[in-house]
CSV table of C-alpha atoms in Angstrom, one decimal:
chain,number,residue,atom,x,y,z
A,1185,MET,CA,34.2,-25.3,0.2
A,1186,THR,CA,33.6,-23.3,-2.9
A,1187,LEU,CA,32.1,-19.9,-2.1
A,1188,PRO,CA,28.9,-18.9,-3.8
A,1189,LEU,CA,29.1,-15.9,-6.2
A,1190,CYS,CA,27.2,-12.6,-6.1
A,1191,ARG,CA,24.1,-12.7,-8.3
A,1192,HIS,CA,25.0,-9.2,-9.6
A,1193,CYS,CA,28.8,-8.8,-9.9
A,1194,LYS,CA,29.9,-12.5,-9.5
A,1195,ALA,CA,32.3,-11.7,-6.7
A,1196,PRO,CA,32.8,-14.5,-4.1
A,1197,LEU,CA,30.7,-14.2,-1.0
A,1198,PRO,CA,32.6,-15.0,2.2
A,1199,ARG,CA,30.6,-12.9,4.6
A,1200,VAL,CA,27.5,-14.4,6.2
A,1201,PHE,CA,24.9,-11.7,7.1
A,1202,LEU,CA,22.2,-13.9,8.7
A,1203,ASP,CA,21.6,-17.6,9.1
A,1204,LEU,CA,18.0,-18.8,10.0
A,1205,GLY,CA,18.7,-22.5,9.5
A,1206,HIS,CA,16.3,-24.5,7.3
A,1207,ALA,CA,12.7,-23.6,6.6
A,1208,PRO,CA,9.9,-24.3,4.1
A,1209,PRO,CA,9.0,-21.5,1.6
A,1210,SER,CA,7.0,-18.9,3.6
A,1211,ASN,CA,4.0,-19.0,1.4
A,1212,ALA,CA,3.8,-22.9,1.1
A,1213,TYR,CA,0.6,-23.2,3.2
A,1214,LEU,CA,-0.5,-26.8,3.8
A,1215,ALA,CA,-3.9,-28.3,3.3
A,1216,PRO,CA,-4.8,-30.5,6.3
A,1217,GLU,CA,-4.7,-33.7,4.2
A,1218,ARG,CA,-1.1,-32.9,3.4
A,1219,LEU,CA,-0.1,-32.9,7.0
A,1220,ASN,CA,1.5,-36.3,6.9
A,1221,ALA,CA,3.3,-35.8,3.6
A,1222,PRO,CA,6.9,-34.8,3.4
A,1223,GLU,CA,7.5,-31.0,3.7
A,1224,MET,CA,10.4,-29.5,1.7
A,1225,THR,CA,12.7,-27.2,3.6
A,1226,PHE,CA,15.6,-25.1,2.2
A,1227,PRO,CA,18.5,-23.2,3.7
A,1228,LEU,CA,17.6,-19.7,4.7
A,1229,ARG,CA,20.9,-17.9,4.8
A,1230,LEU,CA,22.0,-14.5,3.7
A,1231,ARG,CA,25.4,-13.3,2.5
A,1232,VAL,CA,26.6,-9.8,1.7
A,1233,CYS,CA,28.8,-9.1,-1.3
A,1234,GLU,CA,31.8,-7.0,-0.3
A,1235,SER,CA,32.1,-5.7,-3.8
A,1236,CYS,CA,28.6,-4.3,-4.7
A,1237,TRP,CA,27.1,-4.8,-1.2
A,1238,LEU,CA,24.1,-6.7,-2.4
A,1239,VAL,CA,22.6,-8.8,0.4
A,1240,GLN,CA,21.3,-12.0,-1.0
A,1241,THR,CA,20.1,-15.5,-0.2
A,1242,GLU,CA,22.9,-18.0,-0.4
A,1243,ASP,CA,20.8,-20.9,-1.7
A,1244,PHE,CA,17.5,-20.5,-3.5
A,1245,THR,CA,14.8,-22.8,-4.7
A,1246,GLU,CA,13.5,-22.8,-8.2
A,1247,ALA,CA,11.0,-20.0,-8.8
A,1248,ASP,CA,8.3,-22.4,-9.9
A,1249,HIS,CA,8.4,-24.0,-6.5
A,1250,LEU,CA,7.6,-20.6,-4.9
A,1251,PHE,CA,5.1,-19.0,-7.2
A,1252,ASP,CA,2.9,-21.8,-8.4
A,1253,ALA,CA,-0.8,-22.0,-9.2
A,1254,ASP,CA,-1.6,-22.3,-5.4
A,1255,TYR,CA,0.4,-19.2,-4.4
A,1256,ALA,CA,-1.9,-17.7,-1.8
A,1257,TYR,CA,-0.9,-14.0,-1.5
A,1258,PHE,CA,-3.5,-11.6,-2.8
A,1259,SER,CA,-2.5,-7.9,-2.5
A,1260,SER,CA,-6.1,-6.7,-2.3
A,1261,THR,CA,-6.6,-8.3,1.2
A,1262,SER,CA,-5.1,-5.2,2.8
A,1263,LYS,CA,-7.2,-2.0,2.6
A,1264,GLY,CA,-4.1,0.0,3.5
A,1265,TRP,CA,-2.2,-1.5,0.5
A,1266,LEU,CA,-5.2,-0.7,-1.8
A,1267,ASP,CA,-5.1,2.9,-0.6
A,1268,HIS,CA,-1.4,3.1,-1.2
A,1269,ALA,CA,-1.9,1.8,-4.8
A,1270,ALA,CA,-4.6,4.3,-5.5
A,1271,ARG,CA,-2.4,7.2,-4.3
A,1272,TYR,CA,0.5,5.9,-6.4
A,1273,ALA,CA,-1.6,5.7,-9.6
A,1274,ALA,CA,-3.0,9.3,-9.1
A,1275,GLN,CA,0.5,10.6,-8.5
A,1276,MET,CA,2.0,8.9,-11.6
A,1277,ILE,CA,-0.8,10.1,-13.8
A,1278,ALA,CA,-0.4,13.7,-12.6
A,1279,ARG,CA,3.4,13.8,-12.6
A,1280,PHE,CA,4.1,12.2,-15.9
A,1281,GLY,CA,0.9,13.2,-17.8
A,1282,LEU,CA,-0.4,9.7,-18.5
A,1283,GLY,CA,-3.5,9.4,-20.5
A,1284,ALA,CA,-5.3,7.5,-23.3
A,1285,ASP,CA,-2.1,7.5,-25.5
A,1286,SER,CA,0.1,6.1,-22.7
A,1287,HIS,CA,1.0,2.6,-21.8
A,1288,VAL,CA,1.6,1.3,-18.3
A,1289,ILE,CA,3.1,-2.1,-17.5
A,1290,GLU,CA,3.1,-3.6,-14.0
A,1291,VAL,CA,5.5,-6.5,-13.4
A,1292,ALA,CA,4.1,-8.8,-10.8
A,1293,SER,CA,0.6,-7.3,-11.1
A,1294,ASN,CA,-0.9,-9.8,-8.6
A,1295,ASP,CA,-4.7,-9.6,-8.4
A,1296,GLY,CA,-5.0,-6.2,-10.1
A,1297,TYR,CA,-4.8,-4.2,-6.9
A,1298,LEU,CA,-2.8,-1.4,-8.7
A,1299,LEU,CA,-3.7,-1.5,-12.4
A,1300,ARG,CA,-7.4,-1.3,-11.6
A,1301,ASN,CA,-6.7,2.4,-10.9
A,1302,PHE,CA,-5.2,2.9,-14.3
A,1303,VAL,CA,-8.2,1.1,-15.9
A,1304,ALA,CA,-10.5,3.4,-14.1
A,1305,ALA,CA,-8.6,6.4,-15.4
A,1306,ALA,CA,-8.7,5.1,-19.0
A,1307,VAL,CA,-4.9,4.6,-19.2
A,1308,PRO,CA,-4.0,1.5,-21.2
A,1309,CYS,CA,-2.1,-1.0,-19.2
A,1310,LEU,CA,-0.7,-4.5,-19.1
A,1311,GLY,CA,0.0,-6.8,-16.2
A,1312,VAL,CA,2.7,-9.4,-16.1
A,1313,GLU,CA,1.9,-12.1,-13.5
A,1314,PRO,CA,3.0,-15.8,-13.5
A,1315,THR,CA,0.7,-16.9,-10.7
A,1316,ALA,CA,-2.5,-18.3,-12.2
A,1317,SER,CA,-4.8,-17.6,-9.2
A,1318,THR,CA,-3.9,-13.9,-8.9
A,1319,ALA,CA,-3.7,-13.4,-12.7
A,1320,ALA,CA,-7.3,-14.7,-13.0
A,1321,ALA,CA,-8.5,-12.2,-10.4
A,1322,ALA,CA,-6.9,-9.3,-12.3
A,1323,GLU,CA,-8.4,-10.5,-15.6
A,1324,ALA,CA,-11.8,-10.5,-13.9
A,1325,LEU,CA,-11.3,-6.8,-13.4
A,1326,GLY,CA,-10.7,-6.2,-17.1
A,1327,ILE,CA,-6.9,-6.0,-16.9
A,1328,PRO,CA,-5.0,-7.7,-19.7
A,1329,VAL,CA,-2.4,-10.1,-18.2
A,1330,LEU,CA,0.6,-12.0,-19.5
A,1331,ARG,CA,1.0,-15.1,-17.3
A,1332,GLU,CA,4.8,-15.2,-17.5
A,1333,PHE,CA,7.9,-14.5,-15.5
A,1334,PHE,CA,9.5,-11.2,-16.5
A,1335,GLY,CA,13.0,-10.9,-17.8
A,1336,GLU,CA,15.1,-9.7,-20.7
A,1337,ALA,CA,13.5,-12.0,-23.2
A,1338,LEU,CA,10.0,-10.8,-22.4
A,1339,GLY,CA,11.1,-7.2,-22.4
A,1340,ARG,CA,12.6,-7.5,-25.8
A,1341,ARG,CA,9.5,-9.3,-27.1
A,1342,LEU,CA,7.3,-6.5,-25.9
A,1343,ALA,CA,9.6,-4.0,-27.6
A,1344,ASP,CA,9.4,-6.0,-30.9
A,1345,GLU,CA,5.6,-6.0,-30.6
A,1346,GLY,CA,5.5,-2.2,-30.2
A,1347,ARG,CA,4.3,-2.5,-26.6
A,1348,THR,CA,7.0,-0.5,-24.8
A,1349,ALA,CA,5.9,1.5,-21.7
A,1350,ASP,CA,5.8,5.1,-20.6
A,1351,LEU,CA,5.7,3.7,-17.0
A,1352,ILE,CA,6.8,0.4,-15.7
A,1353,ALA,CA,5.8,-0.3,-12.1
A,1354,GLY,CA,7.2,-3.0,-9.9
A,1355,ASN,CA,6.0,-3.1,-6.3
A,1356,ASN,CA,7.8,-5.6,-4.1
A,1357,VAL,CA,9.0,-7.7,-7.0
A,1358,TYR,CA,12.6,-6.5,-7.5
A,1359,ALA,CA,13.8,-8.3,-4.4
A,1360,HIS,CA,11.9,-11.4,-5.4
A,1361,VAL,CA,13.7,-12.2,-8.7
A,1362,PRO,CA,16.4,-14.8,-8.7
A,1363,ASP,CA,18.3,-13.2,-11.7
A,1364,ILE,CA,18.3,-9.5,-10.9
A,1365,ASN,CA,20.5,-8.7,-13.9
A,1366,ASP,CA,18.2,-10.4,-16.4
A,1367,PHE,CA,15.1,-8.7,-14.8
A,1368,THR,CA,16.8,-5.2,-15.0
A,1369,ALA,CA,17.7,-5.8,-18.6
A,1370,GLY,CA,14.1,-6.6,-19.3
A,1371,LEU,CA,13.0,-3.3,-17.7
A,1372,ALA,CA,15.4,-1.4,-20.0
A,1373,ALA,CA,14.2,-3.3,-23.0
A,1374,ALA,CA,10.5,-2.6,-22.4
A,1375,LEU,CA,10.9,1.1,-21.6
A,1376,LYS,CA,10.3,3.9,-24.0
A,1377,PRO,CA,13.3,6.4,-24.5
A,1378,GLU,CA,11.8,8.9,-22.0
A,1379,GLY,CA,9.8,6.3,-20.0
A,1380,VAL,CA,10.0,5.9,-16.2
A,1381,ILE,CA,10.5,2.8,-14.1
A,1382,THR,CA,9.3,2.8,-10.4
A,1383,LEU,CA,10.4,0.0,-8.1
A,1384,GLU,CA,9.3,-0.3,-4.5
A,1385,PHE,CA,11.1,-2.6,-2.1
A,1386,PRO,CA,11.9,-2.8,1.6
A,1387,HIS,CA,14.9,-0.7,2.4
A,1388,LEU,CA,17.8,-2.7,3.7
A,1389,MET,CA,18.8,0.3,5.9
A,1390,ARG,CA,15.5,0.0,7.8
A,1391,LEU,CA,15.7,-3.8,8.0
A,1392,VAL,CA,19.0,-3.5,9.8
A,1393,GLU,CA,18.0,-0.5,11.9
A,1394,PHE,CA,14.8,-2.1,13.2
A,1395,CYS,CA,15.9,-5.8,13.2
A,1396,GLN,CA,13.3,-6.8,10.7
A,1397,PHE,CA,14.9,-10.2,10.1
A,1398,ASP,CA,11.4,-11.8,9.7
A,1399,THR,CA,11.2,-10.2,6.2
A,1400,VAL,CA,13.8,-12.7,5.2
A,1401,TYR,CA,12.3,-15.6,3.3
A,1402,HIS,CA,13.1,-17.8,0.3
A,1403,GLU,CA,10.9,-15.8,-2.1
A,1404,HIS,CA,12.9,-12.7,-1.2
A,1405,PHE,CA,16.2,-13.2,-2.9
A,1406,SER,CA,17.8,-9.7,-2.5
A,1407,TYR,CA,17.8,-7.1,0.3
A,1408,LEU,CA,18.4,-3.8,-1.3
A,1409,SER,CA,20.0,-0.4,-0.7
A,1410,ALA,CA,19.7,2.5,-3.1
A,1411,LEU,CA,23.5,2.4,-3.6
A,1412,THR,CA,23.4,-1.2,-4.8
A,1413,VAL,CA,20.4,-0.6,-7.0
A,1414,ALA,CA,22.2,2.3,-8.6
A,1415,ARG,CA,25.0,-0.1,-9.5
A,1416,ILE,CA,22.7,-2.7,-10.9
A,1417,PHE,CA,20.8,-0.1,-12.9
A,1418,GLY,CA,24.0,1.3,-14.3
A,1419,ALA,CA,25.1,-2.1,-15.6
A,1420,ALA,CA,21.8,-2.2,-17.6
A,1421,GLY,CA,22.1,1.3,-19.1
A,1422,LEU,CA,19.7,2.8,-16.6
A,1423,ARG,CA,20.1,5.4,-13.8
A,1424,ILE,CA,18.2,6.5,-10.7
A,1425,PHE,CA,16.8,10.1,-10.9
A,1426,ASP,CA,14.5,10.2,-7.9
A,1427,ILE,CA,13.9,8.3,-4.6
A,1428,GLU,CA,11.0,8.5,-2.2
A,1429,GLU,CA,11.1,7.0,1.3
A,1430,LEU,CA,7.8,5.2,2.1
A,1431,PRO,CA,6.4,3.8,5.4
A,1432,THR,CA,5.2,0.6,3.8
A,1433,HIS,CA,6.6,-2.8,5.0
A,1434,GLY,CA,8.4,-1.1,7.8
A,1435,GLY,CA,10.3,1.3,5.6
A,1436,SER,CA,10.6,1.1,1.8
A,1437,LEU,CA,12.1,3.0,-1.0
A,1438,ARG,CA,10.4,4.0,-4.3
A,1439,VAL,CA,13.2,4.3,-6.8
A,1440,TYR,CA,12.5,6.1,-10.1
A,1441,GLY,CA,14.7,5.0,-13.0
A,1442,CYS,CA,15.1,5.9,-16.6
A,1443,HIS,CA,17.5,5.3,-19.5
A,1444,ALA,CA,20.9,6.7,-18.8
A,1445,GLY,CA,20.5,9.3,-21.7
A,1446,ALA,CA,16.9,10.3,-20.8
A,1447,SER,CA,16.1,13.9,-19.8
A,1448,HIS,CA,14.9,13.3,-16.3
A,1449,ALA,CA,16.9,15.4,-13.8
A,1450,GLU,CA,18.3,14.0,-10.6
A,1451,THR,CA,16.3,15.2,-7.6
A,1452,ASP,CA,17.3,16.3,-4.1
A,1453,GLY,CA,15.4,13.2,-2.8
A,1454,ALA,CA,17.7,10.8,-4.7
A,1455,ARG,CA,20.8,12.6,-3.5
A,1456,ALA,CA,19.6,12.6,0.1
A,1457,VAL,CA,18.9,8.9,0.3
A,1458,LEU,CA,22.2,8.0,-1.3
A,1459,GLU,CA,24.1,10.3,1.0
A,1460,GLU,CA,22.4,8.9,4.1
A,1461,GLU,CA,23.3,5.4,3.1
A,1462,ARG,CA,26.9,6.4,2.7
A,1463,ARG,CA,26.9,8.2,6.0
A,1464,ARG,CA,25.6,5.0,7.7
A,1465,GLY,CA,28.4,3.0,6.1
A,1466,MET,CA,26.3,0.8,3.9
A,1467,ASP,CA,29.2,0.6,1.5
A,1468,GLY,CA,31.4,-0.9,4.2
A,1469,ALA,CA,31.7,-4.1,6.2
A,1470,ALA,CA,30.9,-2.7,9.7
A,1471,PHE,CA,27.3,-2.0,8.8
A,1472,TYR,CA,26.6,-5.7,8.2
A,1473,THR,CA,28.3,-7.0,11.4
A,1474,GLY,CA,26.3,-8.2,14.4
A,1475,PHE,CA,22.9,-8.7,12.9
A,1476,GLN,CA,22.6,-12.4,13.8
A,1477,ALA,CA,22.8,-11.6,17.6
A,1478,ARG,CA,20.0,-9.0,17.3
A,1479,ALA,CA,17.8,-11.5,15.4
A,1480,ASP,CA,18.4,-14.1,18.1
A,1481,ALA,CA,17.4,-11.6,20.8
A,1482,VAL,CA,14.0,-11.1,19.0
A,1483,LYS,CA,13.5,-14.9,18.7
A,1484,ASP,CA,14.3,-15.4,22.4
A,1485,GLY,CA,12.0,-12.6,23.4
A,1486,LEU,CA,9.0,-14.1,21.6
A,1487,LEU,CA,9.6,-17.5,23.1
A,1488,ARG,CA,9.9,-16.1,26.6
A,1489,PHE,CA,6.6,-14.2,26.2
A,1490,LEU,CA,4.7,-17.3,24.8
A,1491,MET,CA,6.1,-19.6,27.5
A,1492,ASP,CA,5.3,-17.1,30.3
A,1493,ALA,CA,1.8,-16.8,29.0
A,1494,LYS,CA,1.3,-20.5,28.9
A,1495,ARG,CA,2.7,-20.8,32.5
A,1496,ASP,CA,0.3,-18.1,33.7
A,1497,GLY,CA,-2.8,-19.8,32.1
A,1498,LYS,CA,-3.3,-17.0,29.5
A,1499,THR,CA,-4.7,-17.7,26.1
A,1500,VAL,CA,-2.8,-16.5,23.0
A,1501,ALA,CA,-3.7,-16.4,19.3
A,1502,ALA,CA,-2.1,-14.7,16.3
A,1503,TYR,CA,-3.4,-12.5,13.5
A,1504,GLY,CA,-2.0,-12.5,10.0
A,1505,ALA,CA,-0.7,-15.6,8.3
A,1506,ALA,CA,2.0,-13.5,6.6
A,1507,ALA,CA,5.3,-14.7,5.2
A,1508,LYS,CA,7.1,-12.6,7.8
A,1509,GLY,CA,5.2,-14.5,10.5
A,1510,ASN,CA,6.2,-17.8,9.1
A,1511,THR,CA,9.9,-16.8,9.1
A,1512,LEU,CA,9.6,-15.7,12.8
A,1513,LEU,CA,7.7,-18.7,14.0
A,1514,ASN,CA,9.9,-21.3,12.2
A,1515,TYR,CA,13.1,-19.7,13.4
A,1516,ALA,CA,11.8,-19.6,16.9
A,1517,GLY,CA,10.4,-23.2,16.7
A,1518,VAL,CA,6.9,-22.1,17.7
A,1519,LYS,CA,4.3,-24.9,17.4
A,1520,PRO,CA,0.5,-25.1,18.2
A,1521,ASP,CA,1.3,-25.9,21.9
A,1522,LEU,CA,2.4,-22.3,22.4
A,1523,LEU,CA,0.3,-20.6,19.6
A,1524,PRO,CA,-2.9,-22.7,18.9
A,1525,PHE,CA,-4.1,-20.8,15.9
A,1526,VAL,CA,-3.6,-17.8,13.5
A,1527,CYS,CA,-6.5,-15.8,12.1
A,1528,ASP,CA,-6.3,-14.3,8.6
A,1529,ALA,CA,-8.8,-12.4,6.4
A,1530,ALA,CA,-7.8,-14.1,3.2
A,1531,PRO,CA,-10.2,-17.0,2.3
A,1532,SER,CA,-7.4,-18.6,0.3
A,1533,LYS,CA,-5.4,-19.2,3.5
A,1534,GLN,CA,-8.3,-20.2,5.9
A,1535,GLY,CA,-8.5,-23.9,6.7
A,1536,LYS,CA,-4.9,-24.4,5.8
A,1537,LEU,CA,-1.8,-24.8,8.1
A,1538,MET,CA,1.1,-22.5,8.5
A,1539,PRO,CA,4.2,-24.0,6.7
A,1540,GLY,CA,6.7,-25.6,9.1
A,1541,SER,CA,4.9,-24.8,12.4
A,1542,HIS,CA,1.6,-26.4,11.2
A,1543,ILE,CA,-0.5,-23.9,13.2
A,1544,PRO,CA,-4.1,-23.8,11.9
A,1545,ILE,CA,-5.3,-20.7,10.0
A,1546,LEU,CA,-8.8,-19.7,10.9
A,1547,PRO,CA,-11.2,-16.8,9.9
A,1548,PRO,CA,-11.0,-13.7,12.0
A,1549,SER,CA,-14.5,-14.3,13.4
A,1550,VAL,CA,-12.9,-17.0,15.7
A,1551,LEU,CA,-11.2,-14.3,17.7
A,1552,ASN,CA,-14.6,-12.9,18.8
A,1553,GLU,CA,-15.8,-16.3,19.7
A,1554,ARG,CA,-12.7,-17.3,21.8
A,1555,ARG,CA,-11.6,-13.8,23.0
A,1556,PRO,CA,-8.0,-14.7,23.8
A,1557,ASP,CA,-6.0,-12.8,26.4
A,1558,TYR,CA,-3.4,-11.8,23.8
A,1559,VAL,CA,-3.3,-11.5,20.0
A,1560,VAL,CA,0.2,-11.5,18.4
A,1561,ILE,CA,0.1,-9.4,15.3
A,1562,LEU,CA,2.6,-11.1,13.0
A,1563,PRO,CA,2.5,-8.6,10.1
A,1564,TRP,CA,3.7,-5.8,12.4
A,1565,ASN,CA,3.8,-3.4,9.4
A,1566,ILE,CA,0.0,-3.2,9.4
A,1567,ALA,CA,-0.4,-3.4,13.2
A,1568,ASP,CA,-2.3,-0.2,13.4
A,1569,GLU,CA,-4.8,-1.3,10.8
A,1570,VAL,CA,-5.3,-4.7,12.5
A,1571,LYS,CA,-5.9,-3.0,15.9
A,1572,ARG,CA,-8.6,-0.8,14.3
A,1573,GLN,CA,-10.2,-3.9,12.8
A,1574,LEU,CA,-10.1,-5.7,16.2
A,1575,ALA,CA,-11.1,-2.8,18.4
A,1576,ASP,CA,-14.0,-4.7,19.8
A,1577,LEU,CA,-11.6,-7.3,21.2
A,1578,ALA,CA,-9.5,-4.7,22.9
A,1579,ALA,CA,-12.6,-3.2,24.5
A,1580,GLN,CA,-13.2,-6.7,26.0
A,1581,GLY,CA,-9.7,-6.9,27.5
A,1582,THR,CA,-7.6,-8.5,24.8
A,1583,ARG,CA,-4.1,-7.1,24.5
A,1584,PHE,CA,-2.1,-6.9,21.3
A,1585,VAL,CA,1.5,-8.0,20.9
A,1586,THR,CA,4.2,-7.4,18.3
A,1587,ALA,CA,7.6,-9.2,18.4
A,1588,VAL,CA,9.8,-7.0,16.1
A,1589,PRO,CA,12.0,-5.2,16.9
A,1590,GLU,CA,11.3,-6.4,20.4
A,1591,VAL,CA,8.2,-7.9,22.2
A,1592,ARG,CA,5.8,-5.1,22.9
A,1593,VAL,CA,2.4,-5.6,24.6
A,1594,GLY,CA,-0.2,-2.9,24.0
């Protein structure tokens, strides 16, 4: 068999990091009338490059199968994420002196959750968002949006049109692009000589540390360390000058980049993260060994909990029809017999079925009507926020459950 090649450095990829079998795209929610139609599934397998240490999906579907007009993820659903975005905008405006003469570009601007803050501060901005439903929501807030995928061609076109940026933001998009080299070249092309790029992405170091295998899904092509991002940046004429560690998504990095010749000085924060990754061995094979067995233990723990609850006559529901939940449920083979329904606050998901498992998605009000004994919080990264929202249920005896990094009943 011919080995796949690394998406960044083109080296062969003999080392499998994680194999989750076959699954449908994690955001391919089903309308009930589509229940009897064929459902597409794709391999969900990760390999790690032993040259640049980029962890990546072995097989990937075409991007237009993943982010089509029906793509259901709206960033503004989470208040915690909105607060995070507001803090970011205020921090960037203050740190880099952004104002009426500046230009901010956000790649994968979604429903305007971030750029709305720059509009409110009278900082000119532009969103790039290929998904029609979320782009329309952003435009309704007065945010100009290009409904395109971002890459080198678009970056060069923006430069030719005199629309380069003082700040390019990309929150949870860098790991989602199939051609990471083309995307990075686009960032370089669209950036002013002293401009700044900030990219936020889940930190591979934390994914391994806390066994967050449920953050693996088809839309997430790369799993990133700062060491690997530094190499990818370097190949595009960019460099990292600062790194912040963030609590979002179970542990993320915010990487600050600039042109290699720009004046931004490297910070202690950047050096500390890179040194910590080296200390943990992220530039060596041992770090990437044994993850499959840990993921299997999480899967087995969830199944054991659900089967024990069913045996004991306890009622169980879930909260949060998130992509990570779909990965977990499909790998564990959970169906409605063990988990009858999932509640979600996003109207775009309500009334649909979870991909693969076909578990119905209902509005959160159903939890108060049925008062289950347990609620499994699938998006564990916002578990505290969900518990506050569902405090009335807890007062009536419902207990909350998370499955990653192990089953915990609170």
